[in-house]
Amino acid sequence: MRRGSALSVLVVILVANGCSAPEPTETSTLRDRRDEARILEIDDFDLRTKTSAGEPLAVHADRFLHAKRQSGSGFITYHGFSEFVLTAAQVVFESPQHTSFSRLARGVRDSFAAFEPRGERPRPPQGGDDDETRAEDPPIPSRVLFEPFALIEETEAGRIELHASRARLQLDSGVLVLEGAVRIDGLRGERIEARQAVLSPHENGLFLPLGHHRHGESPTAEAVFFVAAADGRLVASRGTPNQSYDDPLNRQERVVLTHYARHAPAALQPFVYALLAQLSGPQPLAR
């Protein structure tokens, strides 16, 4: 395929998915563009609700931002999708006893899936049916980003705490991925450290795909799937989870950029590969 036609394919795919490339300005940053695409912003955000099982759940963040979705590479603004961004976020459950990590992931997802920011949507003038005056459809919330993040479960036997430098929640699948410096503190005072941890509404355990370090033991790079035993200890479980935790929009963007990188002019290839490096997402859980 010729270079010109490869660029055409990139543009066509971006338009077909309701997104656009940002304006090329020297001072523009991903955070600046997310602020410009802001839908709603709240300082000292608090959300108090209950899980589907009726257990109290509280979400607090220093800053809550609802904005049009930015791609992982920073190359695209998705006008048809949005995201919630929480700064210094803490999610606290209250439950009689810990039953599974899937319940925690399900509760976090439900709290945001049910949350719709208030605000007047633009309406067309009476009798106006022209495309230019038609009310714009609101973007679909696709994910929640936390930086940093703490998930705490308060039980009668004690607390389970999960801390991470950052986290992301896929609203469609409910998969919650903790990244960066991840720390898990169990009911019995045990501590596990990892670079990534995954909670899914469909899996009862906690998946650590990049290995872990349990204090008092040697670090391991092997993937492991933990569940909470009856006495509260975190123990390795047989089998592997099968729920994918890759971001669908990031995966699609990787396909587009990979295609373009193969046919881009030599001067642009370092730029495209730099964008791809930022999109090097995780693989599906299934082995």
Coordinates of N, CA, C and O in Angstrom, one line a residue, residues 16-103:
A16 N -14.7 7.4 11.3 CA -15.7 6.4 11.4 C -16.0 6.1 12.9 O -17.1 5.7 13.3
N17 N -15.0 6.3 13.8 CA -15.2 6.0 15.2 C -15.5 7.3 16.0 O -15.4 7.3 17.2
G18 N -15.9 8.3 15.3 CA -16.3 9.5 16.0 C -15.2 10.2 16.8 O -15.4 10.6 17.9
C19 N -14.0 10.3 16.3 CA -12.9 10.9 17.0 C -12.1 11.8 16.1 O -12.3 11.8 14.9
S20 N -11.2 12.6 16.7 CA -10.4 13.5 15.9 C -9.1 13.6 16.5 O -8.9 13.5 17.7
A21 N -8.1 13.9 15.6 CA -6.8 14.2 16.1 C -6.7 15.6 16.7 O -7.4 16.5 16.2
P22 N -5.9 15.8 17.7 CA -5.8 17.1 18.3 C -5.1 18.1 17.4 O -4.3 17.7 16.5
E23 N -5.4 19.4 17.7 CA -4.7 20.4 16.9 C -3.2 20.4 17.2 O -2.8 20.3 18.4
P24 N -2.3 20.5 16.2 CA -0.9 20.4 16.5 C -0.3 21.7 17.1 O 0.0 22.6 16.3
T25 N -0.3 21.8 18.4 CA 0.3 23.0 19.0 C 1.4 22.6 19.9 O 1.4 21.5 20.5
E26 N 2.4 23.4 20.0 CA 3.6 23.0 20.7 C 3.4 22.9 22.2 O 4.0 22.2 22.9
T27 N 2.5 23.7 22.7 CA 2.2 23.7 24.2 C 1.2 22.8 24.6 O 0.9 22.6 25.8
S28 N 0.5 22.1 23.7 CA -0.6 21.2 24.1 C -0.1 20.0 24.8 O 0.8 19.4 24.4
T29 N -0.8 19.6 25.8 CA -0.5 18.3 26.5 C -1.8 17.5 26.7 O -2.9 18.0 26.5
L30 N -1.7 16.3 27.0 CA -2.8 15.4 27.2 C -3.8 16.0 28.2 O -5.0 16.0 28.0
R31 N -3.2 16.4 29.4 CA -4.1 16.9 30.4 C -4.8 18.2 30.0 O -5.9 18.5 30.3
D32 N -4.0 19.1 29.2 CA -4.6 20.3 28.7 C -5.8 20.0 27.8 O -6.9 20.6 28.0
R33 N -5.6 19.0 26.9 CA -6.7 18.7 26.0 C -7.9 18.1 26.7 O -9.0 18.2 26.4
R34 N -7.6 17.3 27.8 CA -8.7 16.7 28.5 C -9.5 17.8 29.3 O -10.7 17.8 29.3
D35 N -8.8 18.8 29.8 CA -9.5 19.9 30.4 C -10.3 20.7 29.4 O -11.4 21.1 29.7
E36 N -9.8 20.8 28.2 CA -10.5 21.5 27.2 C -11.8 20.8 26.8 O -12.8 21.3 26.3
A37 N -11.7 19.4 26.9 CA -12.9 18.6 26.5 C -13.8 18.3 27.8 O -14.6 17.4 27.8
R38 N -13.6 19.1 28.8 CA -14.3 18.9 30.1 C -15.8 19.1 29.9 O -16.3 19.9 29.2
I39 N -16.5 18.1 30.5 CA -18.0 18.2 30.6 C -18.4 18.6 32.0 O -19.4 19.4 32.1
L40 N -17.8 18.1 33.0 CA -18.1 18.5 34.4 C -16.9 18.3 35.3 O -16.1 17.4 35.1
E41 N -16.7 19.2 36.2 CA -15.5 19.1 37.1 C -16.0 19.5 38.5 O -16.8 20.4 38.7
I42 N -15.6 18.6 39.5 CA -16.0 18.8 40.9 C -14.8 18.7 41.8 O -14.0 17.7 41.7
D43 N -14.6 19.6 42.7 CA -13.5 19.5 43.7 C -14.1 18.9 44.9 O -15.3 19.1 45.3
D44 N -13.3 18.1 45.7 CA -13.7 17.5 46.9 C -14.9 16.6 46.6 O -16.0 16.8 47.3
F45 N -14.8 15.7 45.7 CA -15.9 14.9 45.3 C -16.3 13.8 46.3 O -15.4 13.1 46.8
D46 N -17.5 13.6 46.6 CA -18.0 12.5 47.4 C -19.2 11.8 46.8 O -20.2 12.5 46.4
L47 N -19.2 10.5 46.8 CA -20.3 9.7 46.3 C -20.6 8.6 47.3 O -19.7 7.8 47.6
R48 N -21.8 8.6 47.9 CA -22.2 7.6 48.9 C -23.4 6.9 48.3 O -24.4 7.5 48.0
T49 N -23.2 5.6 48.2 CA -24.3 4.7 47.7 C -24.2 3.4 48.3 O -23.6 3.2 49.4
K50 N -24.9 2.4 47.7 CA -24.9 1.0 48.2 C -24.7 0.1 47.1 O -25.0 0.4 45.9
T51 N -24.0 -1.1 47.4 CA -23.8 -2.1 46.4 C -25.2 -2.8 46.1 O -26.2 -2.5 46.8
S52 N -25.2 -3.7 45.1 CA -26.4 -4.4 44.8 C -26.8 -5.3 45.9 O -28.0 -5.7 46.0
A53 N -25.8 -5.6 46.8 CA -26.1 -6.4 48.0 C -26.6 -5.6 49.2 O -26.8 -6.1 50.3
G54 N -26.6 -4.3 49.0 CA -27.1 -3.4 50.0 C -26.0 -2.9 51.0 O -26.3 -2.3 52.0
E55 N -24.7 -3.2 50.6 CA -23.6 -2.8 51.5 C -23.2 -1.3 51.2 O -23.1 -0.9 50.1
P56 N -22.9 -0.5 52.3 CA -22.5 0.8 52.1 C -21.2 0.9 51.3 O -20.3 0.2 51.4
L57 N -21.1 1.9 50.4 CA -20.0 2.2 49.5 C -19.8 3.7 49.4 O -20.7 4.4 49.1
A58 N -18.6 4.1 49.6 CA -18.2 5.5 49.6 C -17.1 5.8 48.6 O -16.1 5.0 48.7
V59 N -17.2 6.8 47.8 CA -16.1 7.2 46.9 C -15.7 8.6 47.2 O -16.6 9.5 47.2
H60 N -14.4 8.9 47.4 CA -14.0 10.2 47.6 C -12.8 10.5 46.7 O -12.0 9.6 46.5
A61 N -12.7 11.7 46.2 CA -11.6 12.2 45.4 C -11.4 13.7 45.6 O -12.3 14.4 45.8
D62 N -10.1 14.1 45.6 CA -9.8 15.5 45.6 C -10.4 16.2 44.4 O -10.8 17.4 44.6
R63 N -10.4 15.6 43.3 CA -10.9 16.2 42.1 C -11.6 15.1 41.2 O -11.1 14.0 41.0
F64 N -12.7 15.5 40.7 CA -13.5 14.6 39.8 C -13.7 15.4 38.5 O -14.1 16.5 38.4
L65 N -13.3 14.7 37.4 CA -13.4 15.3 36.0 C -14.1 14.4 35.1 O -13.8 13.2 35.0
H66 N -15.2 14.8 34.5 CA -15.9 14.1 33.4 C -15.6 14.8 32.1 O -15.9 16.0 32.0
A67 N -14.9 14.1 31.2 CA -14.4 14.8 30.0 C -14.5 13.8 28.8 O -14.7 12.6 29.0
K68 N -14.4 14.3 27.6 CA -14.4 13.5 26.4 C -13.1 12.6 26.5 O -12.1 13.0 27.0
R69 N -13.3 11.4 26.0 CA -12.2 10.4 26.2 C -11.0 10.7 25.4 O -11.1 11.1 24.2
Q70 N -9.8 10.6 26.1 CA -8.5 10.8 25.4 C -7.9 9.4 25.2 O -8.0 8.6 26.1
S71 N -7.3 9.3 24.1 CA -6.6 8.0 23.8 C -5.4 7.8 24.7 O -4.8 8.7 25.2
G72 N -5.0 6.5 24.8 CA -3.8 6.2 25.6 C -2.5 6.8 25.0 O -1.6 7.2 25.8
S73 N -2.5 7.0 23.7 CA -1.3 7.7 23.1 C -1.3 9.2 23.2 O -0.3 9.8 23.0
G74 N -2.5 9.7 23.5 CA -2.6 11.2 23.5 C -2.8 11.7 22.1 O -2.8 12.9 21.9
F75 N -3.1 10.8 21.1 CA -3.2 11.3 19.7 C -4.6 11.6 19.3 O -4.8 12.3 18.3
I76 N -5.6 11.0 20.1 CA -7.0 11.1 19.6 C -7.9 11.6 20.8 O -7.7 11.2 21.9
T77 N -8.9 12.4 20.4 CA -10.0 12.8 21.3 C -11.2 12.1 20.7 O -11.6 12.3 19.6
Y78 N -11.8 11.2 21.6 CA -13.0 10.5 21.1 C -14.2 11.3 21.5 O -14.6 11.4 22.7
H79 N -14.9 11.9 20.5 CA -16.0 12.7 20.8 C -17.3 11.9 21.2 O -18.2 12.5 21.8
G80 N -17.3 10.7 20.8 CA -18.5 9.8 21.1 C -18.4 9.1 22.4 O -19.3 8.5 22.9
F81 N -17.2 9.2 23.1 CA -17.0 8.5 24.3 C -16.4 9.5 25.4 O -15.8 10.5 25.0
S82 N -16.7 9.2 26.6 CA -16.2 10.1 27.7 C -15.5 9.2 28.7 O -15.6 8.0 28.7
E83 N -14.9 9.9 29.7 CA -14.2 9.2 30.8 C -14.3 10.0 32.1 O -14.5 11.2 32.0
F84 N -14.3 9.3 33.2 CA -14.2 10.0 34.5 C -12.8 9.9 35.0 O -12.1 8.8 35.0
V85 N -12.2 11.0 35.5 CA -10.9 11.0 36.0 C -10.9 11.5 37.4 O -11.4 12.6 37.7
L86 N -10.4 10.7 38.4 CA -10.4 11.0 39.8 C -9.0 11.1 40.3 O -8.2 10.2 40.1
T87 N -8.7 12.2 41.0 CA -7.4 12.5 41.6 C -7.5 12.2 43.1 O -8.4 12.6 43.8
A88 N -6.5 11.4 43.6 CA -6.4 11.0 45.0 C -7.7 10.3 45.4 O -8.4 10.8 46.3
A89 N -8.1 9.2 44.7 CA -9.3 8.6 44.9 C -9.3 7.5 45.9 O -8.3 6.8 46.0
Q90 N -10.3 7.4 46.7 CA -10.4 6.3 47.7 C -11.8 5.7 47.7 O -12.8 6.5 47.8
V91 N -11.9 4.4 47.5 CA -13.2 3.7 47.5 C -13.3 2.8 48.7 O -12.4 2.0 49.0
V92 N -14.3 3.0 49.6 CA -14.4 2.2 50.8 C -15.7 1.4 50.8 O -16.8 2.0 50.7
F93 N -15.6 0.1 51.1 CA -16.7 -0.8 51.2 C -16.9 -1.1 52.7 O -15.9 -1.1 53.5
E94 N -18.1 -1.4 53.1 CA -18.4 -1.9 54.4 C -19.2 -3.2 54.3 O -20.2 -3.2 53.7
S95 N -18.6 -4.3 54.8 CA -19.3 -5.6 54.6 C -19.0 -6.4 55.8 O -17.9 -6.3 56.5
P96 N -19.9 -7.3 56.2 CA -19.7 -8.2 57.4 C -18.4 -9.0 57.2 O -17.6 -9.2 58.2
Q97 N -18.2 -9.6 56.0 CA -17.0 -10.4 55.8 C -16.6 -10.4 54.3 O -17.4 -10.1 53.5
H98 N -15.3 -10.6 54.1 CA -14.8 -10.6 52.7 C -15.3 -12.0 52.1 O -15.0 -13.0 52.6
T99 N -15.9 -11.9 50.9 CA -16.3 -13.1 50.2 C -15.5 -13.3 48.9 O -15.2 -14.5 48.6
S100 N -15.3 -12.3 48.2 CA -14.5 -12.4 46.9 C -14.1 -11.0 46.4 O -14.7 -10.0 46.7
F101 N -13.1 -11.0 45.6 CA -12.6 -9.8 45.0 C -13.6 -9.4 43.9 O -13.6 -8.2 43.5
S102 N -14.3 -10.4 43.3 CA -15.2 -10.0 42.2 C -16.3 -9.1 42.7 O -16.8 -8.2 42.0
R103 N -16.7 -9.3 44.0 CA -17.8 -8.4 44.5 C -17.3 -6.9 44.7 O -18.0 -6.0 44.5

